[in-house]
């Protein structure tokens, strides 16, 4: 890879950055429109991650953060863990952005036509300036979100550096989610679930989950990062699936934007947009370098970080169930992977599809069975084979000698045959888009049949 | 180093951990005394960092995080960046601790003798449970503090991995401090400084610094981490100086604890104690392994992290000027180092004292002058030499050929002659304790002569 930016790249990135800065400066003249500012910050996020990914490539390789692409004929080493650059750029940008949604509150309190005197009279210097006027709970959402993100980034870096064992790292996003759970507890505390109409005669219209609801939210925080981390193994798939989920979430947020303003859900969805737009900025920059043929790898840091962004907007934006509708391929992949993840059947170190150097195509990778599997496993594998959910190879005695690995990527290759890496990625992503749009449709249209009302304006 | 814990170590750490957990469980019976819980959490912080430093040593070395101790006859490699372990343990512990200071608020709102019904009646499910009752500004202090700490940890890790250039990393703690500055702006917004009595006729009793005050606070956040990072180079000095500062701050906090409760400063100093006690826990564990002869190195992560803890309690606790009184040796070292830091005179890669393998003692290290220095530099060096602030060696023509490096450690060796590494560290630390106690004395006793009143109860 050429590490210096070409002159046309420099020119484009520079113009984007300047335009973004000008836009941000301009928001100060009006009401400090945070949505415009957020878009501009996303521009800066894109151009700075784009250039830093290029510039830092050699530094990362020198520090030992490099890997070989196993699905290429010419296996040269490329930088690893480049998602960490995106995560750090994102964290810096979002930290600088935090004051913008509060611009109005600042202006009212410090200069708004005579208000200043009133404020200074009412509250003394010792007790603070506008303690009860400021939307603290909103600020706490932002701070706790950034905190949780930083925690998973530190975890991700640790994982990329030291290869933490699966059973150790699995629950750490749960710990990282404590700040957002506290904020949820303090600010919303809603732990009831709405019961679908057919069940209402038995359970009432609301069902109190209580502490279980917090366990449910922690489970979401654990699931999202880990599920993205295991739907991996071919160029670009980690970033692309995250971009698809983010775009679908943005679409869902936009549905709420045109409501007459103090609609209760508007603020949640604005919060979600402010978190997702810069995320898309850094992700597109990474995608550019990670798509087939990859010039950099993303590393676990990116997967954890992306998953946590989604968990945070889902939990603090009160749409964790909608979020799960957008994770259908990941949920399927997770359940499908479970037999290998929980070591019911053998799990090799890497389960990515096998590269056939002769054809240049990817094929489903397999786990060999040096000893014949136990009878109940053999029966299950044969049933799954009949259902076309796994490919089993038997020897002349009918004993299983190998079975395809349990990931959605391998299953796709079993179903549709070998294909090139980028085609596989594109097809999986198209499937994901279709599932996601269907999920949103179910959420907003079909929900009316089983719930009493949709919360769309 | 033996990486497994000895059986007596295991037994002591296990008892400490169990006792701590029992204490924490016990606090739930009473008022959830957060100070007792904080002490117990510090015990857990100590025992978990102690064991993890030992267990993770080989992992760090395998990942390339290792270094040679240049001040020993037998230069064997030991693990580097072990401060990162402490920082991560600290961040986890403090995140879990956050709900404790709010225990009373939770109890009042969710079960306090019939209060629950009142709350649920007043606020509907949609607007949240006890929005206006909860001390949001206090929670925001904790969240922003943790956020700033996580930012410097990520910076520190980046520095340890990639050796970021000095001019790039210098200002990053300033960016990391944005969250605490926002919280300061929102919750306190006090930007006046009290003017000493002799100057009051000219400037009034309070002087409004305005935005300058925020620059001043950002400068503190930049200064504290960097100043600890440059007072380094011999075994144990980074951790020990941080422990001394933390203990002096705890002493200062305790002076406020015995005030009748709703004294305005009590909450700030409780916040400071909650942040500092677990910090002392992880630091003592690191000190045990880093004191002469060092079995692990601390890395830049620890220095940044420690400095940021102090900056945060100083800024959010409103005693940033008191804090600076405890940084006198670091301030002196920073000013004294300035000619080399800003490249007015040559600065070698390492300025740590030189180890004399024959005597086993440390001597002041020197910068050679292959070309004679420019005349104004030569004059300055000669003046400093006369003032005993630097040691200059001249050749027979009176031309300067070498000068001692500008660090407080080398200056001490110039003044008092070569000595063993641990004796140098102990002497510097004793000097620091004396300066710090003097600083606190000045703060609480002499301040009355020049200010109108001390804020001690």
PDB file of N, CA and C in Angstrom, chain A residues 59-60 63 65 88 91-92 95-96 98-99 106 110 125-129 131 134 136-137 139-140 143-144 146-147 150-151 154 157 161-162 175 178-179 182-183 185-190 192 264, chain B residues 59-60 63 65 88 91-92 95-96 98-99 106 110 125-129 131 134 136-137 140 143-144 146-147 150-151 153-154 157 161-162 175 178-179 182-183 185-190 192 264:
ATOM      1  N   UNK A  59       3.586   2.636  11.233  1.00  0.00           N
ATOM      2  CA  UNK A  59       3.816   2.649  12.683  1.00  0.00           C
ATOM      3  C   UNK A  59       3.223   1.403  13.331  1.00  0.00           C
ATOM      4  N   UNK A  60       1.999   1.043  12.925  1.00  0.00           N
ATOM      5  CA  UNK A  60       1.350  -0.134  13.497  1.00  0.00           C
ATOM      6  C   UNK A  60       2.146  -1.393  13.153  1.00  0.00           C
ATOM      7  N   UNK A  63       5.109  -1.755  15.288  1.00  0.00           N
ATOM      8  CA  UNK A  63       4.784  -2.162  16.658  1.00  0.00           C
ATOM      9  C   UNK A  63       4.287  -3.611  16.708  1.00  0.00           C
ATOM     10  N   UNK A  65       1.708  -4.874  15.100  1.00  0.00           N
ATOM     11  CA  UNK A  65       0.283  -5.037  14.825  1.00  0.00           C
ATOM     12  C   UNK A  65       0.097  -5.240  13.330  1.00  0.00           C
ATOM     13  N   UNK A  88     -10.463   5.914  18.276  1.00  0.00           N
ATOM     14  CA  UNK A  88      -9.896   7.067  18.982  1.00  0.00           C
ATOM     15  C   UNK A  88     -10.346   8.371  18.316  1.00  0.00           C
ATOM     16  N   UNK A  91     -13.890   8.960  19.381  1.00  0.00           N
ATOM     17  CA  UNK A  91     -14.027   9.400  20.775  1.00  0.00           C
ATOM     18  C   UNK A  91     -13.647  10.865  20.926  1.00  0.00           C
ATOM     19  N   UNK A  92     -12.563  11.274  20.235  1.00  0.00           N
ATOM     20  CA  UNK A  92     -12.149  12.680  20.305  1.00  0.00           C
ATOM     21  C   UNK A  92     -13.247  13.574  19.732  1.00  0.00           C
ATOM     22  N   UNK A  95     -16.366  13.751  21.873  1.00  0.00           N
ATOM     23  CA  UNK A  95     -16.120  14.531  23.085  1.00  0.00           C
ATOM     24  C   UNK A  95     -16.198  16.020  22.785  1.00  0.00           C
ATOM     25  N   UNK A  96     -15.597  16.426  21.665  1.00  0.00           N
ATOM     26  CA  UNK A  96     -15.637  17.834  21.293  1.00  0.00           C
ATOM     27  C   UNK A  96     -17.064  18.243  20.922  1.00  0.00           C
ATOM     28  N   UNK A  98     -19.886  17.116  22.282  1.00  0.00           N
ATOM     29  CA  UNK A  98     -20.848  17.114  23.396  1.00  0.00           C
ATOM     30  C   UNK A  98     -21.466  18.482  23.712  1.00  0.00           C
ATOM     31  N   UNK A  99     -20.697  19.590  23.759  1.00  0.00           N
ATOM     32  CA  UNK A  99     -21.355  20.858  24.112  1.00  0.00           C
ATOM     33  C   UNK A  99     -22.418  21.311  23.107  1.00  0.00           C
ATOM     34  N   UNK A 106     -26.724  26.774  27.149  1.00  0.00           N
ATOM     35  CA  UNK A 106     -25.651  27.681  27.553  1.00  0.00           C
ATOM     36  C   UNK A 106     -26.055  29.123  27.263  1.00  0.00           C
ATOM     37  N   UNK A 110     -26.301  32.213  29.872  1.00  0.00           N
ATOM     38  CA  UNK A 110     -25.196  33.152  30.018  1.00  0.00           C
ATOM     39  C   UNK A 110     -25.375  34.470  29.289  1.00  0.00           C
ATOM     40  N   UNK A 125     -23.000  32.491  43.855  1.00  0.00           N
ATOM     41  CA  UNK A 125     -21.778  31.973  43.261  1.00  0.00           C
ATOM     42  C   UNK A 125     -21.448  30.599  43.831  1.00  0.00           C
ATOM     43  N   UNK A 126     -21.685  30.408  45.114  1.00  0.00           N
ATOM     44  CA  UNK A 126     -21.263  29.152  45.741  1.00  0.00           C
ATOM     45  C   UNK A 126     -22.067  27.950  45.268  1.00  0.00           C
ATOM     46  N   UNK A 127     -23.353  28.144  45.013  1.00  0.00           N
ATOM     47  CA  UNK A 127     -24.163  26.972  44.680  1.00  0.00           C
ATOM     48  C   UNK A 127     -24.172  26.691  43.184  1.00  0.00           C
ATOM     49  N   UNK A 128     -23.493  27.481  42.405  1.00  0.00           N
ATOM     50  CA  UNK A 128     -23.414  27.206  40.973  1.00  0.00           C
ATOM     51  C   UNK A 128     -24.353  28.082  40.183  1.00  0.00           C
ATOM     52  N   UNK A 129     -24.171  28.093  38.844  1.00  0.00           N
ATOM     53  CA  UNK A 129     -24.809  29.118  38.052  1.00  0.00           C
ATOM     54  C   UNK A 129     -26.241  28.805  37.661  1.00  0.00           C
ATOM     55  N   UNK A 131     -27.966  25.541  38.078  1.00  0.00           N
ATOM     56  CA  UNK A 131     -28.013  24.158  38.478  1.00  0.00           C
ATOM     57  C   UNK A 131     -29.301  23.461  38.054  1.00  0.00           C
ATOM     58  N   UNK A 134     -30.379  23.385  33.820  1.00  0.00           N
ATOM     59  CA  UNK A 134     -29.625  22.651  32.820  1.00  0.00           C
ATOM     60  C   UNK A 134     -30.118  21.207  32.707  1.00  0.00           C
ATOM     61  N   UNK A 136     -29.459  18.093  32.993  1.00  0.00           N
ATOM     62  CA  UNK A 136     -28.384  17.206  33.434  1.00  0.00           C
ATOM     63  C   UNK A 136     -28.533  15.787  32.953  1.00  0.00           C
ATOM     64  N   UNK A 137     -29.778  15.307  32.897  1.00  0.00           N
ATOM     65  CA  UNK A 137     -29.959  13.908  32.557  1.00  0.00           C
ATOM     66  C   UNK A 137     -29.486  13.670  31.124  1.00  0.00           C
ATOM     67  N   UNK A 139     -27.067  15.399  29.596  1.00  0.00           N
ATOM     68  CA  UNK A 139     -25.602  15.378  29.627  1.00  0.00           C
ATOM     69  C   UNK A 139     -25.102  14.029  30.141  1.00  0.00           C
ATOM     70  N   UNK A 140     -25.786  13.503  31.171  1.00  0.00           N
ATOM     71  CA  UNK A 140     -25.358  12.215  31.726  1.00  0.00           C
ATOM     72  C   UNK A 140     -25.443  11.118  30.669  1.00  0.00           C
ATOM     73  N   UNK A 143     -22.285  11.510  28.550  1.00  0.00           N
ATOM     74  CA  UNK A 143     -21.062  11.139  29.262  1.00  0.00           C
ATOM     75  C   UNK A 143     -21.006   9.625  29.472  1.00  0.00           C
ATOM     76  N   UNK A 144     -22.130   9.040  29.872  1.00  0.00           N
ATOM     77  CA  UNK A 144     -22.092   7.597  30.138  1.00  0.00           C
ATOM     78  C   UNK A 144     -21.879   6.827  28.841  1.00  0.00           C
ATOM     79  N   UNK A 146     -20.129   7.833  26.192  1.00  0.00           N
ATOM     80  CA  UNK A 146     -18.714   7.907  25.836  1.00  0.00           C
ATOM     81  C   UNK A 146     -17.889   7.011  26.751  1.00  0.00           C
ATOM     82  N   UNK A 147     -18.277   7.006  28.041  1.00  0.00           N
ATOM     83  CA  UNK A 147     -17.555   6.183  29.001  1.00  0.00           C
ATOM     84  C   UNK A 147     -17.609   4.707  28.631  1.00  0.00           C
ATOM     85  N   UNK A 150     -15.412   4.066  25.673  1.00  0.00           N
ATOM     86  CA  UNK A 150     -13.987   4.032  26.000  1.00  0.00           C
ATOM     87  C   UNK A 150     -13.630   2.716  26.660  1.00  0.00           C
ATOM     88  N   UNK A 151     -14.514   2.224  27.532  1.00  0.00           N
ATOM     89  CA  UNK A 151     -14.221   0.953  28.196  1.00  0.00           C
ATOM     90  C   UNK A 151     -14.060  -0.174  27.185  1.00  0.00           C
ATOM     91  N   UNK A 154     -10.740   0.090  25.362  1.00  0.00           N
ATOM     92  CA  UNK A 154      -9.602  -0.391  26.147  1.00  0.00           C
ATOM     93  C   UNK A 154      -9.593  -1.920  26.133  1.00  0.00           C
ATOM     94  N   UNK A 157      -8.463  -3.085  22.669  1.00  0.00           N
ATOM     95  CA  UNK A 157      -7.014  -2.954  22.506  1.00  0.00           C
ATOM     96  C   UNK A 157      -6.305  -4.079  23.237  1.00  0.00           C
ATOM     97  N   UNK A 161      -3.928  -6.840  21.555  1.00  0.00           N
ATOM     98  CA  UNK A 161      -2.530  -6.963  21.964  1.00  0.00           C
ATOM     99  C   UNK A 161      -2.222  -8.332  22.541  1.00  0.00           C
ATOM    100  N   UNK A 162      -3.128  -8.816  23.409  1.00  0.00           N
ATOM    101  CA  UNK A 162      -2.775  -9.979  24.209  1.00  0.00           C
ATOM    102  C   UNK A 162      -3.591 -11.213  23.892  1.00  0.00           C
ATOM    103  N   UNK A 175     -19.639  -5.265  31.827  1.00  0.00           N
ATOM    104  CA  UNK A 175     -19.099  -4.336  32.824  1.00  0.00           C
ATOM    105  C   UNK A 175     -19.019  -2.938  32.229  1.00  0.00           C
ATOM    106  N   UNK A 178     -22.112  -0.734  32.535  1.00  0.00           N
ATOM    107  CA  UNK A 178     -22.628  -0.261  33.828  1.00  0.00           C
ATOM    108  C   UNK A 178     -22.974   1.232  33.801  1.00  0.00           C
ATOM    109  N   UNK A 179     -22.098   2.107  33.245  1.00  0.00           N
ATOM    110  CA  UNK A 179     -22.458   3.535  33.251  1.00  0.00           C
ATOM    111  C   UNK A 179     -23.794   3.816  32.566  1.00  0.00           C
ATOM    112  N   UNK A 182     -26.667   2.659  34.797  1.00  0.00           N
ATOM    113  CA  UNK A 182     -26.937   3.589  35.909  1.00  0.00           C
ATOM    114  C   UNK A 182     -27.758   4.763  35.403  1.00  0.00           C
ATOM    115  N   UNK A 183     -27.338   5.326  34.267  1.00  0.00           N
ATOM    116  CA  UNK A 183     -28.053   6.476  33.739  1.00  0.00           C
ATOM    117  C   UNK A 183     -29.478   6.086  33.374  1.00  0.00           C
ATOM    118  N   UNK A 185     -31.224   3.762  34.823  1.00  0.00           N
ATOM    119  CA  UNK A 185     -31.925   3.591  36.091  1.00  0.00           C
ATOM    120  C   UNK A 185     -32.363   4.936  36.653  1.00  0.00           C
ATOM    121  N   UNK A 186     -31.434   5.908  36.611  1.00  0.00           N
ATOM    122  CA  UNK A 186     -31.688   7.197  37.222  1.00  0.00           C
ATOM    123  C   UNK A 186     -32.694   8.002  36.406  1.00  0.00           C
ATOM    124  N   UNK A 187     -32.549   7.990  35.096  1.00  0.00           N
ATOM    125  CA  UNK A 187     -33.312   8.922  34.284  1.00  0.00           C
ATOM    126  C   UNK A 187     -34.627   8.370  33.769  1.00  0.00           C
ATOM    127  N   UNK A 188     -34.700   7.064  33.554  1.00  0.00           N
ATOM    128  CA  UNK A 188     -35.923   6.536  32.973  1.00  0.00           C
ATOM    129  C   UNK A 188     -36.554   5.535  33.924  1.00  0.00           C
ATOM    130  N   UNK A 189     -35.780   4.511  34.280  1.00  0.00           N
ATOM    131  CA  UNK A 189     -36.271   3.566  35.262  1.00  0.00           C
ATOM    132  C   UNK A 189     -37.489   2.785  34.796  1.00  0.00           C
ATOM    133  N   UNK A 190     -37.805   2.879  33.495  1.00  0.00           N
ATOM    134  CA  UNK A 190     -38.956   2.143  32.990  1.00  0.00           C
ATOM    135  C   UNK A 190     -38.547   0.691  32.787  1.00  0.00           C
ATOM    136  N   UNK A 192     -41.034  -1.768  32.585  1.00  0.00           N
ATOM    137  CA  UNK A 192     -42.207  -2.529  32.130  1.00  0.00           C
ATOM    138  C   UNK A 192     -42.084  -2.823  30.645  1.00  0.00           C
ATOM    139  N   UNK A 264     -42.095  12.961  22.792  1.00  0.00           N
ATOM    140  CA  UNK A 264     -41.184  12.345  23.770  1.00  0.00           C
ATOM    141  C   UNK A 264     -40.032  11.582  23.136  1.00  0.00           C
TER     142      UNK A 264
ATOM    143  N   UNK B  59       2.714 -12.435  29.738  1.00  0.00           N
ATOM    144  CA  UNK B  59       1.893 -12.058  28.582  1.00  0.00           C
ATOM    145  C   UNK B  59       2.396 -10.753  27.979  1.00  0.00           C
ATOM    146  N   UNK B  60       2.688  -9.778  28.848  1.00  0.00           N
ATOM    147  CA  UNK B  60       3.166  -8.489  28.347  1.00  0.00           C
ATOM    148  C   UNK B  60       4.498  -8.662  27.626  1.00  0.00           C
ATOM    149  N   UNK B  63       4.078  -9.966  24.243  1.00  0.00           N
ATOM    150  CA  UNK B  63       3.527  -8.991  23.298  1.00  0.00           C
ATOM    151  C   UNK B  63       4.541  -7.893  22.975  1.00  0.00           C
ATOM    152  N   UNK B  65       6.036  -5.903  25.136  1.00  0.00           N
ATOM    153  CA  UNK B  65       6.063  -4.813  26.104  1.00  0.00           C
ATOM    154  C   UNK B  65       7.069  -5.149  27.203  1.00  0.00           C
ATOM    155  N   UNK B  88      -6.508  -0.105  34.317  1.00  0.00           N
ATOM    156  CA  UNK B  88      -7.732  -0.821  33.941  1.00  0.00           C
ATOM    157  C   UNK B  88      -8.456  -1.334  35.184  1.00  0.00           C
ATOM    158  N   UNK B  91     -10.158   1.617  36.752  1.00  0.00           N
ATOM    159  CA  UNK B  91     -11.346   2.058  36.016  1.00  0.00           C
ATOM    160  C   UNK B  91     -12.529   1.123  36.257  1.00  0.00           C
ATOM    161  N   UNK B  92     -12.250  -0.192  36.281  1.00  0.00           N
ATOM    162  CA  UNK B  92     -13.333  -1.150  36.547  1.00  0.00           C
ATOM    163  C   UNK B  92     -13.900  -0.934  37.944  1.00  0.00           C
ATOM    164  N   UNK B  95     -15.858   2.284  38.336  1.00  0.00           N
ATOM    165  CA  UNK B  95     -17.143   2.210  37.639  1.00  0.00           C
ATOM    166  C   UNK B  95     -18.159   1.452  38.484  1.00  0.00           C
ATOM    167  N   UNK B  96     -17.699   0.336  39.083  1.00  0.00           N
ATOM    168  CA  UNK B  96     -18.606  -0.431  39.928  1.00  0.00           C
ATOM    169  C   UNK B  96     -18.957   0.365  41.190  1.00  0.00           C
ATOM    170  N   UNK B  98     -19.374   3.644  41.453  1.00  0.00           N
ATOM    171  CA  UNK B  98     -20.185   4.848  41.225  1.00  0.00           C
ATOM    172  C   UNK B  98     -21.561   4.832  41.905  1.00  0.00           C
ATOM    173  N   UNK B  99     -22.321   3.709  41.857  1.00  0.00           N
ATOM    174  CA  UNK B  99     -23.648   3.783  42.495  1.00  0.00           C
ATOM    175  C   UNK B  99     -23.614   4.013  44.006  1.00  0.00           C
ATOM    176  N   UNK B 106     -31.064   6.430  45.825  1.00  0.00           N
ATOM    177  CA  UNK B 106     -31.825   5.318  45.269  1.00  0.00           C
ATOM    178  C   UNK B 106     -32.871   4.853  46.275  1.00  0.00           C
ATOM    179  N   UNK B 110     -36.873   4.617  45.815  1.00  0.00           N
ATOM    180  CA  UNK B 110     -37.499   3.360  45.414  1.00  0.00           C
ATOM    181  C   UNK B 110     -38.158   2.595  46.542  1.00  0.00           C
ATOM    182  N   UNK B 125     -44.661   7.395  34.091  1.00  0.00           N
ATOM    183  CA  UNK B 125     -43.681   6.430  33.598  1.00  0.00           C
ATOM    184  C   UNK B 125     -42.856   7.037  32.461  1.00  0.00           C
ATOM    185  N   UNK B 126     -43.493   7.803  31.600  1.00  0.00           N
ATOM    186  CA  UNK B 126     -42.782   8.300  30.421  1.00  0.00           C
ATOM    187  C   UNK B 126     -41.712   9.331  30.757  1.00  0.00           C
ATOM    188  N   UNK B 127     -41.954  10.156  31.778  1.00  0.00           N
ATOM    189  CA  UNK B 127     -40.990  11.227  32.023  1.00  0.00           C
ATOM    190  C   UNK B 127     -39.895  10.782  32.975  1.00  0.00           C
ATOM    191  N   UNK B 128     -39.947   9.542  33.457  1.00  0.00           N
ATOM    192  CA  UNK B 128     -38.872   9.051  34.296  1.00  0.00           C
ATOM    193  C   UNK B 128     -39.261   9.079  35.746  1.00  0.00           C
ATOM    194  N   UNK B 129     -38.439   8.400  36.585  1.00  0.00           N
ATOM    195  CA  UNK B 129     -38.889   8.109  37.916  1.00  0.00           C
ATOM    196  C   UNK B 129     -38.687   9.225  38.916  1.00  0.00           C
ATOM    197  N   UNK B 131     -36.672  12.304  38.360  1.00  0.00           N
ATOM    198  CA  UNK B 131     -35.811  13.155  37.573  1.00  0.00           C
ATOM    199  C   UNK B 131     -35.253  14.334  38.356  1.00  0.00           C
ATOM    200  N   UNK B 134     -32.948  13.528  41.928  1.00  0.00           N
ATOM    201  CA  UNK B 134     -31.640  12.885  41.900  1.00  0.00           C
ATOM    202  C   UNK B 134     -30.515  13.913  41.690  1.00  0.00           C
ATOM    203  N   UNK B 136     -28.100  14.968  39.874  1.00  0.00           N
ATOM    204  CA  UNK B 136     -27.480  14.724  38.578  1.00  0.00           C
ATOM    205  C   UNK B 136     -26.092  15.325  38.442  1.00  0.00           C
ATOM    206  N   UNK B 137     -25.914  16.516  39.046  1.00  0.00           N
ATOM    207  CA  UNK B 137     -24.628  17.186  38.847  1.00  0.00           C
ATOM    208  C   UNK B 137     -23.520  16.354  39.490  1.00  0.00           C
ATOM    209  N   UNK B 140     -22.766  13.515  37.200  1.00  0.00           N
ATOM    210  CA  UNK B 140     -22.002  14.008  36.053  1.00  0.00           C
ATOM    211  C   UNK B 140     -20.525  14.169  36.418  1.00  0.00           C
ATOM    212  N   UNK B 143     -19.037  10.652  36.212  1.00  0.00           N
ATOM    213  CA  UNK B 143     -18.942  10.135  34.846  1.00  0.00           C
ATOM    214  C   UNK B 143     -17.861  10.882  34.071  1.00  0.00           C
ATOM    215  N   UNK B 144     -17.834  12.213  34.212  1.00  0.00           N
ATOM    216  CA  UNK B 144     -16.845  12.959  33.435  1.00  0.00           C
ATOM    217  C   UNK B 144     -15.442  12.651  33.921  1.00  0.00           C
ATOM    218  N   UNK B 146     -14.368   9.754  35.160  1.00  0.00           N
ATOM    219  CA  UNK B 146     -13.968   8.456  34.616  1.00  0.00           C
ATOM    220  C   UNK B 146     -13.653   8.588  33.122  1.00  0.00           C
ATOM    221  N   UNK B 147     -14.479   9.391  32.440  1.00  0.00           N
ATOM    222  CA  UNK B 147     -14.269   9.597  31.003  1.00  0.00           C
ATOM    223  C   UNK B 147     -12.902  10.195  30.709  1.00  0.00           C
ATOM    224  N   UNK B 150     -10.257   7.587  31.264  1.00  0.00           N
ATOM    225  CA  UNK B 150     -10.172   6.603  30.186  1.00  0.00           C
ATOM    226  C   UNK B 150      -9.456   7.198  28.981  1.00  0.00           C
ATOM    227  N   UNK B 151      -9.742   8.482  28.703  1.00  0.00           N
ATOM    228  CA  UNK B 151      -9.067   9.113  27.561  1.00  0.00           C
ATOM    229  C   UNK B 151      -7.559   9.110  27.749  1.00  0.00           C
ATOM    230  N   UNK B 153      -5.843   7.136  29.523  1.00  0.00           N
ATOM    231  CA  UNK B 153      -5.319   5.768  29.470  1.00  0.00           C
ATOM    232  C   UNK B 153      -5.133   5.329  28.022  1.00  0.00           C
ATOM    233  N   UNK B 154      -6.121   5.643  27.171  1.00  0.00           N
ATOM    234  CA  UNK B 154      -5.991   5.281  25.770  1.00  0.00           C
ATOM    235  C   UNK B 154      -4.783   5.992  25.166  1.00  0.00           C
ATOM    236  N   UNK B 157      -1.616   4.281  26.491  1.00  0.00           N
ATOM    237  CA  UNK B 157      -1.370   3.012  25.805  1.00  0.00           C
ATOM    238  C   UNK B 157      -0.784   3.259  24.424  1.00  0.00           C
ATOM    239  N   UNK B 161       2.799   2.024  23.117  1.00  0.00           N
ATOM    240  CA  UNK B 161       2.915   1.137  21.958  1.00  0.00           C
ATOM    241  C   UNK B 161       3.705   1.762  20.828  1.00  0.00           C
ATOM    242  N   UNK B 162       3.422   3.053  20.553  1.00  0.00           N
ATOM    243  CA  UNK B 162       3.933   3.639  19.320  1.00  0.00           C
ATOM    244  C   UNK B 162       4.948   4.750  19.538  1.00  0.00           C
ATOM    245  N   UNK B 175      -7.274  17.754  25.720  1.00  0.00           N
ATOM    246  CA  UNK B 175      -8.501  17.277  25.063  1.00  0.00           C
ATOM    247  C   UNK B 175      -9.231  16.318  25.991  1.00  0.00           C
ATOM    248  N   UNK B 178     -11.701  17.832  28.462  1.00  0.00           N
ATOM    249  CA  UNK B 178     -12.924  18.534  28.039  1.00  0.00           C
ATOM    250  C   UNK B 178     -14.153  18.102  28.856  1.00  0.00           C
ATOM    251  N   UNK B 179     -14.352  16.777  29.075  1.00  0.00           N
ATOM    252  CA  UNK B 179     -15.543  16.399  29.847  1.00  0.00           C
ATOM    253  C   UNK B 179     -15.609  17.055  31.224  1.00  0.00           C
ATOM    254  N   UNK B 182     -16.514  20.735  30.883  1.00  0.00           N
ATOM    255  CA  UNK B 182     -17.938  20.959  30.620  1.00  0.00           C
ATOM    256  C   UNK B 182     -18.716  20.856  31.919  1.00  0.00           C
ATOM    257  N   UNK B 183     -18.414  19.800  32.700  1.00  0.00           N
ATOM    258  CA  UNK B 183     -19.140  19.623  33.947  1.00  0.00           C
ATOM    259  C   UNK B 183     -18.866  20.791  34.887  1.00  0.00           C
ATOM    260  N   UNK B 185     -18.198  23.828  33.984  1.00  0.00           N
ATOM    261  CA  UNK B 185     -18.933  24.964  33.424  1.00  0.00           C
ATOM    262  C   UNK B 185     -20.402  24.890  33.820  1.00  0.00           C
ATOM    263  N   UNK B 186     -20.972  23.689  33.676  1.00  0.00           N
ATOM    264  CA  UNK B 186     -22.404  23.525  33.913  1.00  0.00           C
ATOM    265  C   UNK B 186     -22.735  23.629  35.391  1.00  0.00           C
ATOM    266  N   UNK B 187     -21.916  22.994  36.233  1.00  0.00           N
ATOM    267  CA  UNK B 187     -22.320  22.853  37.631  1.00  0.00           C
ATOM    268  C   UNK B 187     -21.818  23.943  38.550  1.00  0.00           C
ATOM    269  N   UNK B 188     -20.677  24.521  38.214  1.00  0.00           N
ATOM    270  CA  UNK B 188     -20.137  25.512  39.134  1.00  0.00           C
ATOM    271  C   UNK B 188     -20.005  26.849  38.430  1.00  0.00           C
ATOM    272  N   UNK B 189     -19.274  26.846  37.334  1.00  0.00           N
ATOM    273  CA  UNK B 189     -19.176  28.064  36.549  1.00  0.00           C
ATOM    274  C   UNK B 189     -18.504  29.209  37.278  1.00  0.00           C
ATOM    275  N   UNK B 190     -17.892  28.915  38.442  1.00  0.00           N
ATOM    276  CA  UNK B 190     -17.217  29.977  39.188  1.00  0.00           C
ATOM    277  C   UNK B 190     -15.879  30.260  38.520  1.00  0.00           C
ATOM    278  N   UNK B 192     -14.245  33.309  39.188  1.00  0.00           N
ATOM    279  CA  UNK B 192     -13.591  34.400  39.889  1.00  0.00           C
ATOM    280  C   UNK B 192     -12.452  33.866  40.759  1.00  0.00           C
ATOM    281  N   UNK B 264     -20.307  23.352  52.515  1.00  0.00           N
ATOM    282  CA  UNK B 264     -20.219  23.309  51.050  1.00  0.00           C
ATOM    283  C   UNK B 264     -19.042  22.507  50.503  1.00  0.00           C
TER     284      UNK B 264
END
